[in-house]
Amino acid sequence: MDRQRFLQQLQIVLDPTKGDVKAATGVLQKEFYTKPESLAFLLQLVISHDNSDLKQLAAVEARTLVPKQWTKLPADHRPQARSQLLQATLAEETPPVRNAASRVVAAIAKIDLDDGEWADLPSFLLRAATSQKKEERAVGTYLLFTILEVMGDGFVDKFEDLFNLFGRTIKDPESFEVQINTMLALSKMAMVIDADEHEAAVQSFQNLFPSIVQVLTEAINQGDEARIMQAFEVFQTLLGCDYQLMSRHFKDLLEYMNQIAADKNKAEDTRVQAISFLMQAVQYRRLRIQGMRMGEKFTMTMLEIITELGEAGADDDDITPSRSALGLIDMMAQQLPSSQVITPLLNVLKQYSSHQDPDHRRAGILALGMCVEGAPEFMSTQLKIIMPTLLRLLEDSEVKVRQAALHSVARLADDLPEDLGKGHERLMPALIGNLQTAMQQFHGEETGPNIEIMKAGTGAIDAVIDGMDEDDAVQYLDKLAPLLQKLFQHPDPRIKALAASALGSMASSVEKAFEPYLTESMHSMQGFLTKKENEEELELRASVTDAMGEMALAVGPEKFEPYVRPLMQASEEALHLDHSRLKESTYILWGSLAKVYEENFSPFLEGALQGIFACFEQEEADIEVELGEDAKGLLGKEVVVAGKKIKVATAKDDDAAGTGGEIEDVEIDEEDDDWDDLTTVTPVALEKEIAMEVLGDLVANTKGTFTPYYHKTIETILPLCEHTYEGLRKAAVTTLHRAYAALWEVSQEAGHMQKWKPGIPLQVQPTPELKQFGDLLMTATLQVWEDEDDRATVTEISKSVAANLKVTGPALLSYNPEHVQKLLSVVTALISQKHPCQEELALEGEDADLSDLETTEFDWLVVDTAMDVISGLATALGPGFTEIWKMFEKSVLKYATGSEALERATATGVLAEIITGMDTAITPETGKLMQLLLKRLGDEDPQVKSNASYAVGRLVEKSDDDATIVKAYPTILSKLEGLLHTEEARCKDNAAGCVSRMIIKHKNDVPTQQVLQGLISILPLEDDYEENEPVFQMIVMLYKEEDPTIRSLTPQVGPILQSVLGEPKDQLTDETRTQVEELVAYLKKVQAGRAQ
């Protein structure tokens, strides 16, 4: 081996001025690193060279070669090499070189100790760690850390000795480096301690825990950023270890971190790290925190920290304590119950929003806006409290307060679109006023308050308009459309993009009414469709593409026809610009056009599918990840890189040598499974997720024209159900379900089979294609659904399964007997909160009483959607659901009588659908269910009462137990009386449906003279058109029976009938519409006869 040439290549890597680094890397990999001699030479450099940088690089490279080449070195040479390396490391004065060399020692030790060699190493390390020289103690403890890092479980039998040693070194009086190294070593021991198997080790660790905290305190006091980071990393690590290790001190630790975060005298990075720890604690130990009721304390601390936000703009992404505090509040709203986060915020909202300091006013409303995503249901019940404050702050004298209020409006509208839309009369003028004022005061500046208000105002208008009803939104069309079009002339591409998005949302909401503005809008935006010079232009192009898709959906196929081909041509070019956001927008555009043109999209379908399939074929490898200082907040978190999960950590000390990282990837061991624990989401994976969702739009909307592509589509999707990125898994499974439902509909419309009928054995056989597809679909679904640990993915799969059972019936349950048992097993696990995605509930609850803990909305959604599958099974199986109901009855009834309104509401709604599905087979359950539902009719929660009224109506309709039903009529009617005039939660609609079903079933037991007047006065129903069915069937029935009460109400009934026959058409089903039309004709005839 040419050692001189080898050395030259290493020197080039260290100093690029001496040659081509890439070429040198290639030479090292191909000519040298394949030979054992290269490792020997690198070790010699580490041991004896006089250049510290070269020694460090040599150590970095040697560590990567040890697993491949160490055992290939002559056996008689290895002991000497080990001994010399150990002595050189102990004597090394340069910390980075010393640390790098220590890792080489650890890599060798991992091999040799496993092979029964280097038996004197442990005793050597213990001697070094207890040396009289603090430098040797530092090396000894660091060596112990590096060895425990690579083979901690191999030292379990020496834990007692190690704890005795570390009990002394963690308090080393002369060397803080020894203390830090001890802390690091203890964290590696913690990773392999099992409380059930290592009781003594747990006790020893608990005893040392205060000393570990003291090391963090000392690091902070010294102000050494590197040491502070190392110390925080240890605590991040401990969160993932056995809880018992810090159970005695966990609450104190949380209090301490909270204090650090709040201390304005501490360095910003230190405070950010403390908040980052609290974030991780909330995520991984949330039930402990919930049980300790720490949420309120954290919330109040974070709220005060948010007042420090300063003058940073919305686009400023520096990680500061205040921004981190907002992130923690967001996370707590998702992970902790509202009583510990949102309620405390609401309690001080008035105090903060009325504070003389604008920073406090801003903090209060910003914090509240961060909560809505985590608890939309609860937030919707609090809008009466929030909106007056929000409206007042939208008119605040300080720009930064108005900007914060605008951002919070946008967040609220994103998650509560209907609720915000209902308050448009006061809200929209305030939003438009802010935008107009900023536009008037703008004088060409590139930054500043006017720019920020224009951005925030446009974003808020976009979000609110998007959730408004057509009749409400159209009131603002003539004012907003020209205003937004004017923003296309603004020099800031971001503002143009926001204006395009808002205009698209406006079009989406007002639909046909947008036609007069279509030409001008398209003309204003078309120039942006060819922009591609820089990132901002590509982002603008993506926003415009999105907006045009929404406009197409709004105005319909005929009006949008002139723009389709140019748009499709531009979208084809967009795919080749290698910009993920633009490609995603292109896919979404195709999905929108498919919704507009349906089967007439066929000329473009093949090209669109080629683009989407090409997206799926993209490689996700060779991703380089580099963490800067601003990424410290990610430490300890899992991200996804190259479709693989990666836990983010800081670079090791020894990886800092020049560009050593460029050649460290030399022949990674195929059996090295480190990447199995790693984790980030690549732009390509996110792009595939969007493409998959759009594929679902194409298959669902192009109907029969998609038939030739089914085989290729299924073949392409199935492997992606096992992708490492959960978002793509979720999209793949749900798209398969959409494809199955679409094929079912096409087959039925083509006359290949009749509409399905409930029950197994099947009364209507699916086509052979559906049978084959259905079997594949259920196999893929169950494979993901059974073991998936991502709650959002499980939730969406449950929704898809439930929807398909209701749309396509029992066929999904017929393809393979094992499918049914697996499906029932998954649903049982979910509703009993023992599924893998609910694993933390089981793990944290092992030694804690969690029965009194509130359920978060995020957690409940998993159970909610699983119960929707139960109602889907009842719909698909009909009376045949009776035996399966016995499996779920106890759980559903437990939730229906639970302490939390969210649980009672869901379970009561599910009972209604089960009753509907089982039909008369529900009769034996009538007494038990009626007793429960009558209690729920008197519930304190409006949604529970609404669902109960619907369930009672269905029970009246379906049960043949007339005696029990009729006996309950007086109680039911008394409880429904107030609901008929309750606007919340569709109470009025469901109560009206219930009364109507009662009259239809047992008219003579209802005092129609008293009931009908009140019922007719609330018609027509405006929210839940499904309940129009029983209402108008009842009215038709009474007229047929010539009921005197309904006849006397004809002057009121006539206009109501005309109203439901008008727009929107979906107020009535075709069958009921025909009956109502016949009734109207009859009444006209009667009226004409009277006139004569």
Tab-separated table of N, CA and C in Angstrom, residues 204-316:
chain	number	residue	atom	x	y	z
A	204	SER	N	-30.288	2.850	42.235
A	204	SER	CA	-29.016	3.581	42.169
A	204	SER	C	-29.150	4.804	41.269
A	205	PHE	N	-29.831	4.635	40.146
A	205	PHE	CA	-30.000	5.751	39.218
A	205	PHE	C	-30.834	6.856	39.858
A	206	GLN	N	-31.902	6.470	40.540
A	206	GLN	CA	-32.739	7.465	41.203
A	206	GLN	C	-31.934	8.258	42.230
A	207	ASN	N	-31.038	7.563	42.923
A	207	ASN	CA	-30.222	8.240	43.928
A	207	ASN	C	-29.272	9.256	43.307
A	208	LEU	N	-28.807	8.951	42.089
A	208	LEU	CA	-27.873	9.853	41.413
A	208	LEU	C	-28.570	10.974	40.646
A	209	PHE	N	-29.894	10.858	40.475
A	209	PHE	CA	-30.600	11.805	39.606
A	209	PHE	C	-30.409	13.276	40.017
A	210	PRO	N	-30.511	13.614	41.306
A	210	PRO	CA	-30.283	15.023	41.673
A	210	PRO	C	-28.907	15.528	41.247
A	211	SER	N	-27.914	14.648	41.288
A	211	SER	CA	-26.570	15.049	40.866
A	211	SER	C	-26.515	15.300	39.362
A	212	ILE	N	-27.274	14.524	38.610
A	212	ILE	CA	-27.335	14.737	37.159
A	212	ILE	C	-27.943	16.104	36.872
A	213	VAL	N	-28.996	16.446	37.608
A	213	VAL	CA	-29.623	17.760	37.438
A	213	VAL	C	-28.638	18.862	37.810
A	214	GLN	N	-27.833	18.610	38.819
A	214	GLN	CA	-26.860	19.606	39.262
A	214	GLN	C	-25.822	19.873	38.172
A	215	VAL	N	-25.477	18.857	37.387
A	215	VAL	CA	-24.531	19.053	36.282
A	215	VAL	C	-25.129	20.007	35.254
A	216	LEU	N	-26.404	19.829	34.954
A	216	LEU	CA	-27.075	20.760	34.025
A	216	LEU	C	-27.021	22.174	34.589
A	217	THR	N	-27.315	22.321	35.859
A	217	THR	CA	-27.301	23.639	36.493
A	217	THR	C	-25.918	24.279	36.383
A	218	GLU	N	-24.884	23.488	36.649
A	218	GLU	CA	-23.522	24.018	36.583
A	218	GLU	C	-23.158	24.404	35.157
A	219	ALA	N	-23.586	23.589	34.185
A	219	ALA	CA	-23.305	23.909	32.783
A	219	ALA	C	-23.940	25.244	32.411
A	220	ILE	N	-25.171	25.459	32.873
A	220	ILE	CA	-25.859	26.725	32.591
A	220	ILE	C	-25.134	27.882	33.263
A	221	ASN	N	-24.725	27.674	34.489
A	221	ASN	CA	-24.013	28.732	35.224
A	221	ASN	C	-22.697	29.100	34.553
A	222	GLN	N	-22.028	28.093	33.967
A	222	GLN	CA	-20.762	28.360	33.289
A	222	GLN	C	-20.956	29.007	31.920
A	223	GLY	N	-22.152	28.852	31.352
A	223	GLY	CA	-22.438	29.463	30.055
A	223	GLY	C	-21.771	28.787	28.880
A	224	ASP	N	-21.351	27.541	29.061
A	224	ASP	CA	-20.693	26.795	27.988
A	224	ASP	C	-21.770	26.154	27.110
A	225	GLU	N	-21.988	26.714	25.916
A	225	GLU	CA	-23.101	26.267	25.067
A	225	GLU	C	-23.014	24.788	24.721
A	226	ALA	N	-21.799	24.332	24.421
A	226	ALA	CA	-21.647	22.922	24.040
A	226	ALA	C	-22.017	22.006	25.199
A	227	ARG	N	-21.560	22.349	26.400
A	227	ARG	CA	-21.855	21.524	27.573
A	227	ARG	C	-23.353	21.584	27.903
A	228	ILE	N	-23.926	22.767	27.775
A	228	ILE	CA	-25.367	22.914	28.040
A	228	ILE	C	-26.161	22.010	27.097
A	229	MET	N	-25.780	22.025	25.830
A	229	MET	CA	-26.467	21.202	24.835
A	229	MET	C	-26.340	19.720	25.190
A	230	GLN	N	-25.137	19.303	25.567
A	230	GLN	CA	-24.924	17.903	25.946
A	230	GLN	C	-25.812	17.512	27.131
A	231	ALA	N	-25.890	18.401	28.106
A	231	ALA	CA	-26.680	18.103	29.299
A	231	ALA	C	-28.163	17.984	28.968
A	232	PHE	N	-28.670	18.906	28.163
A	232	PHE	CA	-30.082	18.822	27.767
A	232	PHE	C	-30.354	17.548	26.964
A	233	GLU	N	-29.393	17.170	26.127
A	233	GLU	CA	-29.559	15.935	25.356
A	233	GLU	C	-29.758	14.729	26.267
A	234	VAL	N	-29.048	14.732	27.376
A	234	VAL	CA	-29.187	13.616	28.319
A	234	VAL	C	-30.627	13.528	28.814
A	235	PHE	N	-31.207	14.659	29.178
A	235	PHE	CA	-32.584	14.636	29.691
A	235	PHE	C	-33.584	14.265	28.595
A	236	GLN	N	-33.288	14.690	27.361
A	236	GLN	CA	-34.134	14.258	26.238
A	236	GLN	C	-34.077	12.736	26.121
A	237	THR	N	-32.867	12.190	26.254
A	237	THR	CA	-32.696	10.737	26.167
A	237	THR	C	-33.481	10.020	27.269
A	238	LEU	N	-33.411	10.550	28.472
A	238	LEU	CA	-34.061	9.903	29.613
A	238	LEU	C	-35.584	9.825	29.447
A	239	LEU	N	-36.162	10.756	28.691
A	239	LEU	CA	-37.608	10.701	28.460
A	239	LEU	C	-38.012	9.428	27.730
A	240	GLY	N	-37.080	8.880	26.942
A	240	GLY	CA	-37.380	7.662	26.200
A	240	GLY	C	-37.013	6.397	26.950
A	241	CYS	N	-36.469	6.537	28.152
A	241	CYS	CA	-36.059	5.376	28.943
A	241	CYS	C	-37.166	4.988	29.919
A	242	ASP	N	-36.933	3.927	30.656
A	242	ASP	CA	-37.917	3.456	31.633
A	242	ASP	C	-38.282	4.590	32.595
A	243	TYR	N	-39.570	4.823	32.720
A	243	TYR	CA	-40.041	5.971	33.510
A	243	TYR	C	-39.584	5.906	34.965
A	244	GLN	N	-39.447	4.699	35.487
A	244	GLN	CA	-39.102	4.556	36.899
A	244	GLN	C	-37.749	5.185	37.236
A	245	LEU	N	-36.894	5.345	36.235
A	245	LEU	CA	-35.570	5.919	36.494
A	245	LEU	C	-35.652	7.334	37.048
A	246	MET	N	-36.663	8.073	36.653
A	246	MET	CA	-36.769	9.440	37.175
A	246	MET	C	-38.147	9.716	37.776
A	247	SER	N	-38.911	8.652	38.060
A	247	SER	CA	-40.276	8.837	38.561
A	247	SER	C	-40.311	9.656	39.848
A	248	ARG	N	-39.337	9.408	40.740
A	248	ARG	CA	-39.320	10.119	42.025
A	248	ARG	C	-39.068	11.612	41.849
A	249	HIS	N	-38.415	11.963	40.759
A	249	HIS	CA	-37.971	13.353	40.589
A	249	HIS	C	-38.616	14.036	39.376
A	250	PHE	N	-39.542	13.344	38.702
A	250	PHE	CA	-40.032	13.860	37.420
A	250	PHE	C	-40.760	15.192	37.579
A	251	LYS	N	-41.612	15.294	38.569
A	251	LYS	CA	-42.348	16.550	38.749
A	251	LYS	C	-41.387	17.699	39.065
A	252	ASP	N	-40.409	17.421	39.925
A	252	ASP	CA	-39.417	18.461	40.249
A	252	ASP	C	-38.636	18.870	39.005
A	253	LEU	N	-38.315	17.878	38.158
A	253	LEU	CA	-37.583	18.183	36.933
A	253	LEU	C	-38.411	19.078	36.015
A	254	LEU	N	-39.693	18.767	35.889
A	254	LEU	CA	-40.577	19.589	35.054
A	254	LEU	C	-40.646	21.015	35.592
A	255	GLU	N	-40.759	21.134	36.906
A	255	GLU	CA	-40.796	22.470	37.533
A	255	GLU	C	-39.509	23.235	37.237
A	256	TYR	N	-38.404	22.525	37.311
A	256	TYR	CA	-37.107	23.160	37.091
A	256	TYR	C	-36.968	23.637	35.641
A	257	MET	N	-37.341	22.788	34.700
A	257	MET	CA	-37.281	23.176	33.289
A	257	MET	C	-38.195	24.372	33.022
A	258	ASN	N	-39.334	24.377	33.661
A	258	ASN	CA	-40.270	25.495	33.511
A	258	ASN	C	-39.656	26.791	34.034
A	259	GLN	N	-38.927	26.668	35.141
A	259	GLN	CA	-38.254	27.844	35.704
A	259	GLN	C	-37.164	28.357	34.779
A	260	ILE	N	-36.384	27.426	34.215
A	260	ILE	CA	-35.323	27.831	33.273
A	260	ILE	C	-35.943	28.566	32.092
A	261	ALA	N	-37.036	28.010	31.557
A	261	ALA	CA	-37.694	28.622	30.399
A	261	ALA	C	-38.158	30.041	30.718
A	262	ALA	N	-38.618	30.261	31.941
A	262	ALA	CA	-39.178	31.558	32.308
A	262	ALA	C	-38.127	32.606	32.667
A	263	ASP	N	-36.902	32.157	32.913
A	263	ASP	CA	-35.862	33.050	33.427
A	263	ASP	C	-35.264	33.900	32.305
A	264	LYS	N	-35.614	35.162	32.266
A	264	LYS	CA	-35.143	36.053	31.197
A	264	LYS	C	-33.652	36.344	31.308
A	265	ASN	N	-33.043	36.017	32.445
A	265	ASN	CA	-31.611	36.238	32.604
A	265	ASN	C	-30.776	35.122	31.979
A	266	LYS	N	-31.438	34.020	31.655
A	266	LYS	CA	-30.734	32.908	31.018
A	266	LYS	C	-30.572	33.197	29.522
A	267	ALA	N	-29.581	32.545	28.912
A	267	ALA	CA	-29.369	32.681	27.469
A	267	ALA	C	-30.575	32.144	26.706
A	268	GLU	N	-30.871	32.749	25.571
A	268	GLU	CA	-32.046	32.339	24.797
A	268	GLU	C	-31.967	30.871	24.392
A	269	ASP	N	-30.788	30.416	23.965
A	269	ASP	CA	-30.646	29.019	23.554
A	269	ASP	C	-30.957	28.063	24.709
A	270	THR	N	-30.521	28.455	25.914
A	270	THR	CA	-30.787	27.622	27.080
A	270	THR	C	-32.287	27.539	27.343
A	271	ARG	N	-32.963	28.656	27.261
A	271	ARG	CA	-34.415	28.668	27.490
A	271	ARG	C	-35.135	27.863	26.418
A	272	VAL	N	-34.667	27.990	25.187
A	272	VAL	CA	-35.274	27.218	24.094
A	272	VAL	C	-35.119	25.722	24.365
A	273	GLN	N	-33.952	25.323	24.850
A	273	GLN	CA	-33.728	23.914	25.142
A	273	GLN	C	-34.644	23.420	26.260
A	274	ALA	N	-34.879	24.260	27.252
A	274	ALA	CA	-35.784	23.877	28.336
A	274	ALA	C	-37.203	23.683	27.813
A	275	ILE	N	-37.635	24.582	26.928
A	275	ILE	CA	-38.983	24.451	26.347
A	275	ILE	C	-39.043	23.230	25.446
A	276	SER	N	-37.948	22.979	24.719
A	276	SER	CA	-37.905	21.792	23.866
A	276	SER	C	-38.052	20.528	24.708
A	277	PHE	N	-37.408	20.505	25.882
A	277	PHE	CA	-37.561	19.360	26.774
A	277	PHE	C	-39.022	19.208	27.199
A	278	LEU	N	-39.658	20.313	27.555
A	278	LEU	CA	-41.064	20.246	27.971
A	278	LEU	C	-41.950	19.743	26.835
A	279	MET	N	-41.625	20.143	25.611
A	279	MET	CA	-42.370	19.639	24.450
A	279	MET	C	-42.270	18.120	24.369
A	280	GLN	N	-41.042	17.631	24.493
A	280	GLN	CA	-40.843	16.196	24.417
A	280	GLN	C	-41.515	15.476	25.587
A	281	ALA	N	-41.470	16.101	26.751
A	281	ALA	CA	-42.121	15.505	27.919
A	281	ALA	C	-43.632	15.415	27.698
A	282	VAL	N	-44.221	16.471	27.145
A	282	VAL	CA	-45.661	16.461	26.871
A	282	VAL	C	-45.995	15.384	25.849
A	283	GLN	N	-45.115	15.212	24.870
A	283	GLN	CA	-45.388	14.232	23.831
A	283	GLN	C	-45.234	12.798	24.328
A	284	TYR	N	-44.191	12.540	25.124
A	284	TYR	CA	-43.890	11.166	25.497
A	284	TYR	C	-44.321	10.788	26.912
A	285	ARG	N	-44.582	11.770	27.762
A	285	ARG	CA	-45.019	11.478	29.120
A	285	ARG	C	-46.269	12.287	29.454
A	286	ARG	N	-47.137	12.432	28.481
A	286	ARG	CA	-48.257	13.345	28.639
A	286	ARG	C	-49.239	12.912	29.726
A	287	LEU	N	-49.452	11.598	29.866
A	287	LEU	CA	-50.403	11.158	30.884
A	287	LEU	C	-49.871	11.430	32.289
A	288	ARG	N	-48.543	11.314	32.458
A	288	ARG	CA	-47.939	11.655	33.753
A	288	ARG	C	-48.145	13.148	34.036
A	289	ILE	N	-47.892	13.951	33.015
A	289	ILE	CA	-48.041	15.405	33.173
A	289	ILE	C	-49.504	15.755	33.419
A	290	GLN	N	-50.379	15.077	32.695
A	290	GLN	CA	-51.804	15.310	32.883
A	290	GLN	C	-52.230	14.947	34.305
A	291	GLY	N	-51.748	13.805	34.778
A	291	GLY	CA	-52.088	13.374	36.131
A	291	GLY	C	-51.558	14.316	37.196
A	292	MET	N	-50.397	14.926	36.920
A	292	MET	CA	-49.818	15.888	37.868
A	292	MET	C	-50.460	17.273	37.744
A	293	ARG	N	-51.306	17.427	36.719
A	293	ARG	CA	-51.991	18.698	36.433
A	293	ARG	C	-50.986	19.841	36.275
A	294	MET	N	-49.953	19.566	35.481
A	294	MET	CA	-48.918	20.569	35.235
A	294	MET	C	-49.253	21.463	34.046
A	295	GLY	N	-50.260	21.064	33.263
A	295	GLY	CA	-50.562	21.782	32.032
A	295	GLY	C	-50.842	23.254	32.254
A	296	GLU	N	-51.620	23.570	33.283
A	296	GLU	CA	-51.974	24.975	33.531
A	296	GLU	C	-50.741	25.803	33.867
A	297	LYS	N	-49.856	25.242	34.697
A	297	LYS	CA	-48.641	25.977	35.067
A	297	LYS	C	-47.786	26.257	33.834
A	298	PHE	N	-47.594	25.232	32.990
A	298	PHE	CA	-46.812	25.431	31.763
A	298	PHE	C	-47.473	26.489	30.883
A	299	THR	N	-48.788	26.422	30.783
A	299	THR	CA	-49.514	27.348	29.911
A	299	THR	C	-49.303	28.790	30.361
A	300	MET	N	-49.416	29.031	31.661
A	300	MET	CA	-49.252	30.392	32.163
A	300	MET	C	-47.814	30.883	31.971
A	301	THR	N	-46.856	29.974	32.162
A	301	THR	CA	-45.459	30.362	31.943
A	301	THR	C	-45.220	30.704	30.479
A	302	MET	N	-45.702	29.847	29.597
A	302	MET	CA	-45.492	30.080	28.163
A	302	MET	C	-46.175	31.364	27.705
A	303	LEU	N	-47.342	31.648	28.256
A	303	LEU	CA	-48.061	32.857	27.880
A	303	LEU	C	-47.236	34.095	28.194
A	304	GLU	N	-46.583	34.066	29.359
A	304	GLU	CA	-45.744	35.204	29.728
A	304	GLU	C	-44.515	35.291	28.819
A	305	ILE	N	-43.965	34.145	28.440
A	305	ILE	CA	-42.801	34.145	27.546
A	305	ILE	C	-43.176	34.714	26.170
A	306	ILE	N	-44.399	34.450	25.732
A	306	ILE	CA	-44.837	34.937	24.409
A	306	ILE	C	-44.857	36.459	24.362
A	307	THR	N	-44.973	37.093	25.521
A	307	THR	CA	-44.951	38.569	25.530
A	307	THR	C	-43.601	39.118	25.079
A	308	GLU	N	-42.583	38.249	25.004
A	308	GLU	CA	-41.236	38.678	24.600
A	308	GLU	C	-41.033	38.612	23.085
A	309	LEU	N	-42.092	38.377	22.342
A	309	LEU	CA	-41.956	38.135	20.908
A	309	LEU	C	-41.236	39.247	20.167
A	310	GLY	N	-41.373	40.467	20.652
A	310	GLY	CA	-40.645	41.569	20.030
A	310	GLY	C	-41.245	41.987	18.706
A	311	GLU	N	-40.396	42.489	17.830
A	311	GLU	CA	-40.884	43.044	16.566
A	311	GLU	C	-40.666	42.111	15.384
A	312	ALA	N	-40.372	40.845	15.648
A	312	ALA	CA	-40.107	39.903	14.553
A	312	ALA	C	-41.332	39.752	13.670
A	313	GLY	N	-41.110	39.692	12.373
A	313	GLY	CA	-42.204	39.514	11.426
A	313	GLY	C	-42.668	38.079	11.377
A	314	ALA	N	-43.805	37.880	10.705
A	314	ALA	CA	-44.384	36.534	10.627
A	314	ALA	C	-43.479	35.573	9.874
A	315	ASP	N	-42.680	36.100	8.953
A	315	ASP	CA	-41.814	35.238	8.148
A	315	ASP	C	-40.475	34.957	8.819
A	316	ASP	N	-40.249	35.593	9.960
A	316	ASP	CA	-38.997	35.382	10.690
A	316	ASP	C	-39.077	34.015	11.370
